[in-house]
Short mmCIF file of N, CA and C in Angstrom, two decimals:
data_model
loop_
_atom_site.label_atom_id
_atom_site.label_comp_id
_atom_site.label_asym_id
_atom_site.label_seq_id
_atom_site.Cartn_x
_atom_site.Cartn_y
_atom_site.Cartn_z
N UNK A 76 0.86 -1.35 -0.08
CA UNK A 76 0.02 0.13 0.03
C UNK A 76 0.80 1.30 -0.05
N UNK A 77 1.88 1.29 0.86
CA UNK A 77 2.79 2.45 0.89
C UNK A 77 3.53 2.65 -0.50
N UNK A 78 3.81 1.83 -0.95
CA UNK A 78 4.64 1.73 -2.41
C UNK A 78 3.54 2.43 -3.59
N UNK A 79 2.26 2.08 -3.56
CA UNK A 79 1.24 2.55 -4.30
C UNK A 79 1.23 4.08 -4.20
N UNK A 80 1.03 4.42 -2.86
CA UNK A 80 0.85 5.78 -2.60
C UNK A 80 2.12 6.53 -2.76
N UNK A 81 3.19 6.12 -2.85
CA UNK A 81 4.56 6.72 -3.05
C UNK A 81 4.51 7.11 -4.55
N UNK A 82 4.14 5.88 -5.37
CA UNK A 82 4.12 5.97 -6.69
C UNK A 82 3.13 6.92 -7.35
N UNK A 83 1.93 7.03 -6.85
CA UNK A 83 0.86 8.07 -6.98
C UNK A 83 1.30 9.41 -6.85
N UNK A 84 2.11 9.62 -5.71
CA UNK A 84 2.48 10.86 -5.40
C UNK A 84 3.59 11.31 -6.55
N UNK A 85 4.47 10.36 -6.80
CA UNK A 85 5.70 10.73 -7.72
C UNK A 85 5.07 10.98 -8.84
N UNK A 86 3.94 10.27 -9.57
CA UNK A 86 3.28 10.55 -10.65
C UNK A 86 2.78 11.89 -10.65
N UNK A 87 1.84 12.18 -9.72
CA UNK A 87 1.34 13.74 -9.63
C UNK A 87 2.38 14.57 -9.69
N UNK A 88 3.56 14.59 -9.04
CA UNK A 88 4.57 15.48 -8.92
C UNK A 88 5.08 15.76 -10.45
N UNK A 89 5.36 14.78 -11.04
CA UNK A 89 5.63 14.72 -12.48
C UNK A 89 4.75 15.41 -13.50
N UNK A 90 3.60 15.05 -13.37
CA UNK A 90 2.47 15.71 -14.09
C UNK A 90 2.39 17.16 -13.85
N UNK A 91 2.32 17.44 -12.42
CA UNK A 91 2.41 18.79 -12.04
C UNK A 91 3.65 19.60 -12.49
N UNK A 92 4.97 19.19 -12.47
CA UNK A 92 5.81 19.90 -13.11
C UNK A 92 5.51 20.01 -14.52
N UNK A 93 5.55 19.07 -15.00
CA UNK A 93 5.26 19.09 -16.59
C UNK A 93 4.36 20.23 -16.86
N UNK A 94 2.95 20.22 -16.44
CA UNK A 94 2.10 21.11 -16.76
C UNK A 94 2.40 22.53 -16.55
N UNK A 95 3.05 22.81 -15.52
CA UNK A 95 3.72 24.03 -15.05
C UNK A 95 4.73 24.63 -16.00
N UNK A 96 5.33 23.62 -16.90
CA UNK A 96 6.26 24.18 -17.88
C UNK A 96 5.65 24.81 -19.21
N UNK A 97 4.27 24.23 -19.17
CA UNK A 97 3.48 24.88 -20.47
C UNK A 97 2.76 26.08 -20.05
N UNK A 98 2.63 26.48 -18.58
CA UNK A 98 1.63 27.52 -18.39
C UNK A 98 2.50 28.52 -18.12
N UNK A 99 3.91 28.42 -17.60
CA UNK A 99 4.58 29.73 -17.37
C UNK A 99 5.04 30.52 -18.62
N UNK A 100 4.90 31.63 -18.75
CA UNK A 100 5.19 32.36 -19.78
C UNK A 100 6.70 32.50 -20.01
N UNK A 101 7.13 32.43 -21.28
CA UNK A 101 8.37 32.71 -21.54
C UNK A 101 9.11 34.15 -21.09
N UNK A 102 10.37 34.14 -20.82
CA UNK A 102 10.95 35.46 -20.23
C UNK A 102 11.11 36.63 -21.49
N UNK A 103 10.27 37.49 -21.37
CA UNK A 103 10.12 38.45 -22.93
C UNK A 103 11.48 38.90 -23.18
N UNK A 104 12.37 39.26 -22.10
CA UNK A 104 13.66 39.70 -22.34
C UNK A 104 14.62 38.77 -23.05
N UNK A 105 14.61 37.45 -23.00
CA UNK A 105 15.17 36.55 -23.48
C UNK A 105 14.81 36.46 -25.13
N UNK A 106 13.43 36.42 -25.10
CA UNK A 106 12.99 36.41 -26.50
C UNK A 106 13.20 37.74 -27.35
N UNK A 107 13.20 38.90 -26.82
CA UNK A 107 13.64 40.02 -27.30
C UNK A 107 14.96 39.84 -27.84
N UNK A 108 16.06 39.54 -26.93
CA UNK A 108 17.54 39.45 -27.19
C UNK A 108 17.64 38.49 -28.36
N UNK A 109 16.91 37.43 -28.54
CA UNK A 109 16.92 36.44 -29.54
C UNK A 109 16.53 37.11 -30.81
N UNK A 110 15.34 37.67 -30.89
CA UNK A 110 15.00 38.63 -32.07
C UNK A 110 15.84 39.53 -32.50
N UNK A 111 16.61 40.31 -31.61
CA UNK A 111 17.12 41.17 -32.21
C UNK A 111 18.61 40.60 -32.67
N UNK A 112 19.10 39.69 -31.88
CA UNK A 112 20.39 39.00 -32.46
C UNK A 112 20.22 38.22 -33.97
N UNK A 113 18.88 37.74 -34.28
CA UNK A 113 18.70 37.16 -35.47
C UNK A 113 18.00 38.29 -36.62
N UNK A 114 17.61 39.35 -36.06
CA UNK A 114 17.17 40.16 -36.94
C UNK A 114 15.71 39.52 -37.32
N UNK A 115 14.86 39.20 -36.42
CA UNK A 115 13.37 38.75 -36.84
C UNK A 115 12.45 39.65 -36.17
N UNK A 116 11.90 40.51 -37.15
CA UNK A 116 11.07 41.22 -36.67
C UNK A 116 9.55 40.62 -36.35
N UNK A 117 9.08 39.45 -37.01
CA UNK A 117 7.79 38.79 -36.37
C UNK A 117 7.94 38.12 -35.12
N UNK A 118 9.12 37.59 -34.86
CA UNK A 118 9.27 37.43 -33.53
C UNK A 118 9.50 38.23 -32.47
N UNK A 119 9.87 39.44 -32.79
CA UNK A 119 9.82 40.52 -31.75
C UNK A 119 8.44 41.04 -31.78
N UNK A 120 7.69 41.30 -32.87
CA UNK A 120 6.14 41.60 -32.73
C UNK A 120 5.26 40.92 -32.00
N UNK A 121 5.55 39.51 -31.76
CA UNK A 121 4.76 38.77 -30.76
C UNK A 121 4.72 39.40 -29.19
N UNK A 122 5.77 40.19 -29.05
CA UNK A 122 5.49 40.76 -27.80
C UNK A 122 5.19 42.24 -27.76
N UNK A 123 4.69 42.73 -28.92
CA UNK A 123 4.36 44.33 -29.04
C UNK A 123 3.16 44.34 -28.38
N UNK A 124 2.89 45.58 -27.67
CA UNK A 124 1.39 45.87 -27.38
C UNK A 124 0.78 46.23 -28.55
N UNK A 125 -0.72 46.55 -28.23
CA UNK A 125 -1.26 46.76 -29.47
C UNK A 125 -0.99 48.09 -30.34
N UNK A 126 -0.42 49.16 -29.13
CA UNK A 126 0.00 50.05 -29.87
C UNK A 126 1.22 50.56 -29.10
N UNK A 127 2.45 51.13 -29.70
CA UNK A 127 3.71 51.13 -28.88
C UNK A 127 4.40 52.53 -29.57
N UNK A 128 5.12 52.96 -28.86
CA UNK A 128 6.18 54.02 -28.98
C UNK A 128 7.18 53.41 -29.82
N UNK A 129 7.58 54.09 -31.12
CA UNK A 129 8.60 53.28 -31.90
C UNK A 129 9.49 54.67 -32.32
N UNK A 130 10.94 54.75 -32.00
CA UNK A 130 11.76 55.50 -32.43
C UNK A 130 12.80 55.04 -32.89
N UNK A 131 13.14 55.08 -34.36
CA UNK A 131 14.39 54.41 -35.28
C UNK A 131 14.94 55.71 -35.75
N UNK A 132 16.00 56.24 -35.15
CA UNK A 132 16.89 57.40 -35.72
C UNK A 132 17.27 57.36 -37.04
N UNK A 133 17.90 56.00 -37.43
CA UNK A 133 18.37 56.01 -38.75
C UNK A 133 17.47 55.99 -39.92
N UNK A 134 16.34 55.96 -39.39
CA UNK A 134 15.09 56.02 -40.41
C UNK A 134 14.35 57.40 -40.41
N UNK A 135 14.58 58.05 -39.32
CA UNK A 135 13.76 59.36 -39.16
C UNK A 135 12.27 58.94 -38.63
N UNK A 136 12.03 57.73 -37.75
CA UNK A 136 10.99 57.34 -37.50
C UNK A 136 10.81 57.75 -35.94
N UNK A 137 9.67 58.56 -35.57
CA UNK A 137 9.68 58.77 -34.07
C UNK A 137 7.92 58.96 -34.05
N UNK A 138 7.49 57.69 -33.70
CA UNK A 138 5.93 57.72 -33.34
C UNK A 138 5.72 57.56 -32.21
N UNK A 139 5.01 58.48 -31.42
CA UNK A 139 4.67 58.15 -30.15
C UNK A 139 3.46 57.22 -29.90
N UNK A 140 2.72 56.77 -30.96
CA UNK A 140 2.03 55.69 -30.83
C UNK A 140 1.81 55.22 -32.43
N UNK A 141 1.96 53.94 -32.46
CA UNK A 141 1.89 53.37 -34.02
C UNK A 141 1.47 51.75 -33.59
N UNK A 142 0.65 51.35 -34.49
CA UNK A 142 -0.03 50.03 -34.53
C UNK A 142 1.03 49.11 -34.62
N UNK A 143 0.89 47.65 -33.75
CA UNK A 143 1.78 46.88 -33.66
C UNK A 143 2.15 46.26 -35.34
N UNK A 144 1.20 46.18 -36.00
CA UNK A 144 1.32 45.82 -37.45
C UNK A 144 2.39 46.63 -38.20
N UNK A 145 2.12 47.92 -38.28
CA UNK A 145 2.83 48.80 -38.71
C UNK A 145 4.29 48.94 -38.17
N UNK A 146 4.57 48.67 -36.82
CA UNK A 146 5.87 48.68 -36.28
C UNK A 146 6.51 47.49 -36.66
N UNK A 147 5.90 46.30 -36.72
CA UNK A 147 6.59 45.16 -37.25
C UNK A 147 7.28 45.45 -38.59
N UNK A 148 6.44 45.89 -39.48
CA UNK A 148 6.90 46.17 -40.85
C UNK A 148 8.14 47.20 -40.95
N UNK A 149 8.16 48.07 -40.01
CA UNK A 149 9.21 49.23 -39.95
C UNK A 149 10.53 48.61 -39.38
N UNK A 150 10.35 47.63 -38.32
CA UNK A 150 11.48 46.77 -37.76
C UNK A 150 12.00 45.92 -38.86
N UNK A 151 11.22 45.30 -39.56
CA UNK A 151 11.54 44.21 -40.61
C UNK A 151 12.39 45.22 -41.78
N UNK A 152 12.00 46.46 -42.15
CA UNK A 152 12.88 47.17 -42.75
C UNK A 152 14.17 47.65 -42.34
N UNK A 153 14.12 47.79 -41.05
CA UNK A 153 15.33 48.10 -40.18
C UNK A 153 16.20 46.77 -40.27
N UNK A 154 15.96 45.88 -40.07
CA UNK A 154 16.80 44.50 -40.12
C UNK A 154 17.12 44.25 -41.43
N UNK A 155 16.30 44.55 -42.51
CA UNK A 155 17.02 44.14 -43.83
C UNK A 155 18.02 45.23 -44.31
N UNK A 156 17.70 46.47 -43.85
CA UNK A 156 18.82 47.55 -44.27
C UNK A 156 20.25 47.50 -43.53
N UNK A 157 19.85 46.99 -42.09
CA UNK A 157 20.97 46.79 -41.27
C UNK A 157 20.95 45.48 -40.49
N UNK A 158 21.29 44.45 -41.39
CA UNK A 158 21.36 42.91 -41.11
C UNK A 158 22.20 42.85 -39.61
N UNK A 159 21.88 42.03 -38.74
CA UNK A 159 22.45 42.05 -37.62
C UNK A 159 23.82 41.22 -37.54
N UNK A 160 24.75 41.64 -36.92
CA UNK A 160 26.10 41.15 -36.84
C UNK A 160 26.18 40.51 -35.42
N UNK A 161 25.57 41.29 -34.24
CA UNK A 161 25.53 41.03 -33.01
C UNK A 161 24.67 41.90 -32.37
N UNK A 162 24.12 41.21 -31.35
CA UNK A 162 23.29 42.05 -30.34
C UNK A 162 23.77 41.55 -28.85
N UNK A 163 24.03 42.76 -27.96
CA UNK A 163 24.41 42.25 -26.52
C UNK A 163 23.54 43.28 -25.65
N UNK A 164 22.85 42.60 -24.78
CA UNK A 164 22.10 43.30 -23.69
C UNK A 164 22.97 43.69 -22.78
N UNK A 165 22.98 45.09 -22.40
CA UNK A 165 24.06 45.89 -21.45
C UNK A 165 23.35 45.85 -20.10
N UNK A 166 21.97 46.23 -20.08
CA UNK A 166 21.20 46.31 -18.75
C UNK A 166 19.93 45.81 -19.00
N UNK A 167 19.44 45.39 -18.02
CA UNK A 167 17.89 44.93 -17.73
C UNK A 167 17.55 45.06 -16.40
N UNK A 168 16.03 45.30 -16.16
CA UNK A 168 15.71 45.47 -14.77
C UNK A 168 14.13 45.47 -14.85
N UNK A 169 13.66 45.68 -13.58
CA UNK A 169 12.37 45.61 -13.51
C UNK A 169 11.73 46.21 -12.26
N UNK A 170 10.48 46.78 -12.24
CA UNK A 170 9.55 47.35 -11.20
C UNK A 170 8.46 46.21 -10.96
N UNK A 171 7.46 46.82 -10.39
CA UNK A 171 6.46 46.04 -10.06
C UNK A 171 5.44 45.63 -11.37
N UNK A 172 5.57 46.64 -12.26
CA UNK A 172 4.83 46.49 -13.67
C UNK A 172 5.45 46.69 -14.90
N UNK A 173 6.95 46.94 -14.80
CA UNK A 173 7.50 47.35 -15.76
C UNK A 173 8.84 46.48 -15.95
N UNK A 174 9.39 46.34 -17.08
CA UNK A 174 10.56 45.72 -17.24
C UNK A 174 11.49 46.39 -18.43
N UNK A 175 12.63 46.68 -18.21
CA UNK A 175 13.31 47.13 -19.44
C UNK A 175 14.51 46.60 -19.73
N UNK A 176 15.07 46.89 -21.01
CA UNK A 176 16.20 46.13 -21.47
C UNK A 176 16.97 47.29 -22.24
N UNK A 177 18.19 47.51 -22.16
CA UNK A 177 19.08 48.42 -23.10
C UNK A 177 20.37 47.34 -23.57
N UNK A 178 20.74 47.78 -24.90
CA UNK A 178 21.64 46.87 -25.70
C UNK A 178 22.28 47.62 -26.64
N UNK A 179 23.25 47.00 -27.42
CA UNK A 179 24.00 47.51 -28.39
C UNK A 179 23.54 46.25 -29.53
N UNK A 180 23.25 46.97 -30.60
CA UNK A 180 22.96 46.02 -32.02
C UNK A 180 24.15 46.52 -33.05
N UNK A 181 24.67 45.72 -33.50
CA UNK A 181 25.82 45.93 -34.25
C UNK A 181 25.32 45.54 -35.72
N UNK A 182 25.56 46.10 -36.77
CA UNK A 182 25.32 45.83 -38.12
C UNK A 182 26.54 46.33 -38.97
N UNK A 183 27.37 45.65 -39.65
CA UNK A 183 28.33 46.22 -40.21
C UNK A 183 29.33 46.97 -39.48
N UNK A 184 29.47 48.26 -39.96
CA UNK A 184 30.17 49.58 -39.30
C UNK A 184 29.42 50.08 -38.32
N UNK A 185 28.22 50.07 -38.16
CA UNK A 185 27.13 50.55 -37.69
C UNK A 185 26.83 49.96 -36.17
N UNK A 186 26.87 50.93 -35.31
CA UNK A 186 26.42 50.20 -33.72
C UNK A 186 25.18 51.14 -33.16
N UNK A 187 24.23 50.36 -32.92
CA UNK A 187 23.07 51.31 -32.47
C UNK A 187 22.70 50.79 -31.03
N UNK A 188 22.31 52.04 -30.39
CA UNK A 188 21.93 51.76 -28.83
C UNK A 188 20.38 51.37 -28.88
N UNK A 189 19.87 50.40 -28.35
CA UNK A 189 18.59 49.94 -28.25
C UNK A 189 17.98 49.89 -26.81
N UNK A 190 16.83 50.68 -26.63
CA UNK A 190 16.22 50.45 -25.34
C UNK A 190 14.66 50.03 -25.61
N UNK A 191 14.38 49.01 -24.77
CA UNK A 191 12.94 48.40 -24.85
C UNK A 191 12.39 48.82 -23.36
N UNK A 192 11.16 48.97 -23.44
CA UNK A 192 10.45 49.19 -22.42
C UNK A 192 8.97 48.31 -22.32
N UNK A 193 8.88 47.38 -21.50
CA UNK A 193 7.70 46.64 -21.36
C UNK A 193 6.79 46.88 -20.28
N UNK A 194 5.52 46.67 -20.46
CA UNK A 194 4.52 47.02 -19.32
C UNK A 194 3.89 45.60 -19.27
N UNK A 195 3.29 45.58 -17.70
CA UNK A 195 2.77 44.18 -17.57
C UNK A 195 1.18 44.31 -18.21
N UNK A 196 1.03 43.57 -18.97
CA UNK A 196 -0.41 43.37 -19.68
C UNK A 196 -1.58 42.74 -18.76
N UNK A 197 -0.91 41.59 -18.35
CA UNK A 197 -1.78 40.65 -17.32
C UNK A 197 -0.70 40.25 -16.19
N UNK A 198 -0.91 39.54 -15.32
CA UNK A 198 -0.03 39.24 -14.33
C UNK A 198 0.95 38.03 -14.96
N UNK A 199 2.25 38.35 -14.83
CA UNK A 199 3.25 37.55 -15.32
C UNK A 199 3.31 37.59 -16.84
N UNK A 200 2.53 38.51 -17.64
CA UNK A 200 2.94 38.64 -19.03
C UNK A 200 2.96 40.03 -19.49
N UNK A 201 4.08 40.34 -20.12
CA UNK A 201 4.56 41.65 -20.21
C UNK A 201 4.55 42.11 -22.12
N UNK A 202 4.38 43.09 -22.35
CA UNK A 202 4.01 43.62 -23.86
C UNK A 202 5.09 44.79 -24.10
N UNK A 203 5.53 44.79 -25.22
CA UNK A 203 6.43 46.02 -25.45
C UNK A 203 5.86 47.38 -25.74
N UNK A 204 6.02 48.16 -24.86
CA UNK A 204 5.52 49.52 -24.77
C UNK A 204 6.16 50.47 -25.56
N UNK A 205 7.59 50.41 -25.69
CA UNK A 205 8.26 51.22 -26.38
C UNK A 205 9.73 50.77 -26.90
N UNK A 206 10.04 51.07 -28.14
CA UNK A 206 11.20 50.65 -28.55
C UNK A 206 12.00 51.83 -29.15
N UNK A 207 13.31 52.08 -28.85
CA UNK A 207 14.19 53.24 -29.37
C UNK A 207 15.43 52.76 -29.98
N UNK A 208 15.85 53.09 -31.07
CA UNK A 208 17.02 52.80 -31.78
C UNK A 208 17.65 54.02 -32.09
N UNK A 209 18.98 54.19 -31.41
CA UNK A 209 19.55 55.35 -31.65
C UNK A 209 21.06 55.10 -32.13
N UNK A 210 21.67 55.85 -33.02
CA UNK A 210 23.06 55.71 -33.44
C UNK A 210 23.94 56.25 -32.54
#
């Protein structure tokens, strides 16, 4: 009887751990880092808020509010004109409802400073509220 109870407890623990892996949201800062390193606008846009602030100095883009679909197209153009060589996160942090990340994006001879601000959309889920790319 003890062996059956122990086996059932082990089985419940395995199932619980497995299910929690599927319900925990991915870390947005890691996904953003990977998107920037590979120049994948679509992967980055998954984390866009419905509308966001977008400033890309090399393109003269300065939108206080742009729809996520338009922002994805602009980022796609940026990655096409300046394909990634390397991206390195310099700092990241958070408060109760905000997360931020700063880093450097290299493309050929160009180095860009990138700032990303995320706001909590629902508990544990963050959306990109602002992206700034400066030379």
